[in-house]
Coordinates of C-alpha atoms in Angstrom, one line a residue:
X1 CA 105.3 91.9 103.1
X2 CA 102.7 90.6 105.6
X3 CA 104.6 87.7 107.0
X4 CA 108.2 86.9 107.7
X5 CA 110.2 85.2 104.9
X6 CA 111.2 81.6 105.5
X7 CA 114.5 81.7 107.4
X8 CA 114.5 85.5 107.6
X9 CA 115.9 87.3 110.5
X10 CA 114.0 89.6 112.9
X11 CA 111.1 89.5 115.2
X12 CA 108.7 91.8 113.3
X13 CA 107.2 91.3 109.9
X14 CA 107.7 94.0 107.3
X15 CA 104.0 94.9 107.5
X16 CA 104.3 95.2 111.3
X17 CA 107.2 97.5 111.0
X18 CA 105.4 99.6 108.4
X19 CA 102.3 99.9 110.7
X20 CA 104.4 100.8 113.7
X21 CA 106.2 103.5 111.8
X22 CA 103.0 104.9 110.4
X23 CA 101.2 104.9 113.7
X24 CA 104.1 106.8 115.3
X25 CA 104.0 109.4 112.5
X26 CA 100.4 109.8 111.7
X27 CA 98.2 110.9 114.6
X28 CA 95.2 113.0 115.5
X29 CA 97.1 116.2 114.9
X30 CA 97.6 115.2 111.2
X31 CA 93.9 115.0 110.7
X32 CA 92.4 117.5 113.0
X33 CA 95.3 119.9 112.8
X34 CA 95.1 120.3 109.0
X35 CA 91.4 121.0 109.1
X36 CA 91.8 123.5 111.9
X37 CA 94.7 125.3 110.2
X38 CA 92.7 125.6 106.9
X39 CA 89.6 126.8 108.7
X40 CA 91.6 129.4 110.8
X41 CA 94.2 130.4 108.3
X42 CA 92.7 129.9 104.9
X43 CA 94.5 128.6 101.8
X44 CA 97.8 130.4 102.9
X45 CA 98.0 127.9 105.7
X46 CA 98.5 125.1 103.1
X47 CA 101.7 126.8 101.9
X48 CA 103.2 127.0 105.4
X49 CA 102.2 123.4 106.0
X50 CA 104.2 122.3 102.9
X51 CA 107.2 124.4 104.1
X52 CA 107.0 122.9 107.6
X53 CA 106.7 119.4 106.0
X54 CA 110.1 119.7 104.4
X55 CA 111.7 120.3 107.8
X56 CA 109.6 117.5 109.3
X57 CA 110.8 115.1 106.6
X58 CA 114.4 115.9 107.3
X59 CA 113.9 115.4 111.0
X60 CA 112.1 112.1 110.5
X61 CA 114.8 110.8 108.2
X62 CA 117.5 111.8 110.6
X63 CA 115.7 110.1 113.5
X64 CA 115.2 106.9 111.6
X65 CA 118.8 106.9 110.4
X66 CA 120.3 107.4 113.8
X67 CA 117.9 104.8 115.4
X68 CA 119.2 102.2 112.9
X69 CA 122.8 103.2 113.1
X70 CA 123.1 103.1 116.9
X71 CA 120.7 100.3 117.7
X72 CA 122.0 97.5 119.9
X73 CA 121.1 93.8 120.5
X74 CA 120.6 92.6 124.0
X75 CA 121.6 89.2 125.4
X76 CA 118.4 87.6 124.4
X77 CA 118.8 88.7 120.8
X78 CA 116.2 91.5 120.8
X79 CA 117.0 94.7 118.9
X80 CA 116.9 97.8 121.0
X81 CA 117.0 101.3 119.6
X82 CA 115.6 104.8 119.6
X83 CA 116.4 108.3 120.9
X84 CA 117.8 107.0 124.3
X85 CA 120.3 104.7 122.5
X86 CA 121.5 107.1 119.8
X87 CA 122.0 109.9 122.3
X88 CA 124.1 107.7 124.5
X89 CA 125.9 105.6 121.9
X90 CA 126.2 108.3 119.2
X91 CA 127.2 111.2 121.5
X92 CA 129.2 109.1 123.9
X93 CA 128.8 107.8 127.5
X94 CA 129.3 111.3 129.0
X95 CA 125.9 112.3 127.4
X96 CA 124.0 109.5 129.2
X97 CA 122.4 112.1 131.5
X98 CA 120.9 113.7 128.4
X99 CA 119.2 110.4 127.4
X100 CA 117.8 110.1 130.9
X101 CA 116.4 113.7 130.8
X102 CA 114.9 113.0 127.4
X103 CA 113.2 109.9 128.7
X104 CA 111.9 111.8 131.8
X105 CA 110.4 114.6 129.7
X106 CA 109.0 112.1 127.2
X107 CA 107.1 110.4 130.0
X108 CA 105.9 113.8 131.4
X109 CA 104.6 114.9 128.0
X110 CA 102.9 111.5 127.5
X111 CA 101.2 111.5 130.9
X112 CA 100.6 115.2 131.7
X113 CA 100.8 116.8 128.2
X114 CA 99.3 115.5 125.1
X115 CA 98.7 111.8 126.0
X116 CA 95.2 111.0 124.9
X117 CA 93.7 114.4 125.7
X118 CA 93.4 115.3 122.1
X119 CA 91.5 112.2 121.2
X120 CA 89.2 112.5 124.3
X121 CA 88.5 116.1 123.5
X122 CA 87.7 115.3 119.9
X123 CA 85.3 112.5 120.8
X124 CA 83.6 114.6 123.6
X125 CA 83.1 117.6 121.3
X126 CA 81.6 115.4 118.6
X127 CA 79.2 113.6 121.0
X128 CA 78.2 116.9 122.6
X129 CA 77.6 118.6 119.3
X130 CA 75.6 115.7 118.0
X131 CA 73.4 115.0 121.0
X132 CA 73.0 118.5 122.5
X133 CA 69.3 119.6 122.0
X134 CA 70.3 123.3 122.3
X135 CA 72.3 123.3 119.0
X136 CA 71.0 125.4 116.1
X137 CA 70.5 122.4 113.8
X138 CA 68.4 120.3 116.1
X139 CA 64.8 119.7 115.3
X140 CA 62.5 121.3 117.9

C-alpha cells in the first residue's frame, strides 16, 4: 500500500492517494466544528451531525464517482480530473462556462473566504488564551 507495485500503472502510490483523499475530506472544521457544535447545541447536535453525515457521504461518493468516470489523460500521460472535468465532459461542451464559473468561485473562496483563516484563528486564540496574564486561570 505504501509503494507502487512492480510494473503497476499510475503516478501516485495507493498510500499517497489515500492521504490526498483524507486531507481533502478531513479538515479543521471536522475537529473544531464538532466540539463547537456539542458545546453550543448539546447532545442533540450529535443527532443532526449524523443526519447531515448521510447527505455528506452521498455527496462525497458522487463526487468521487464522477471524477473517476470523466477523468482524462493528457498528452504526457498524466491523469486529469475533478469538478471542472466532470462538469464539462459529463454535461457537455455547452456547459464549459459553468466549469469556469465553478473554478473562479473556488479560487475566490480559497483566497478570500475560508482559506487558512480558520487555522490562523484557532492558533491565535490558543496562544492568546495560554499566554494572556489577564485570564482567570493565570497565577498572580
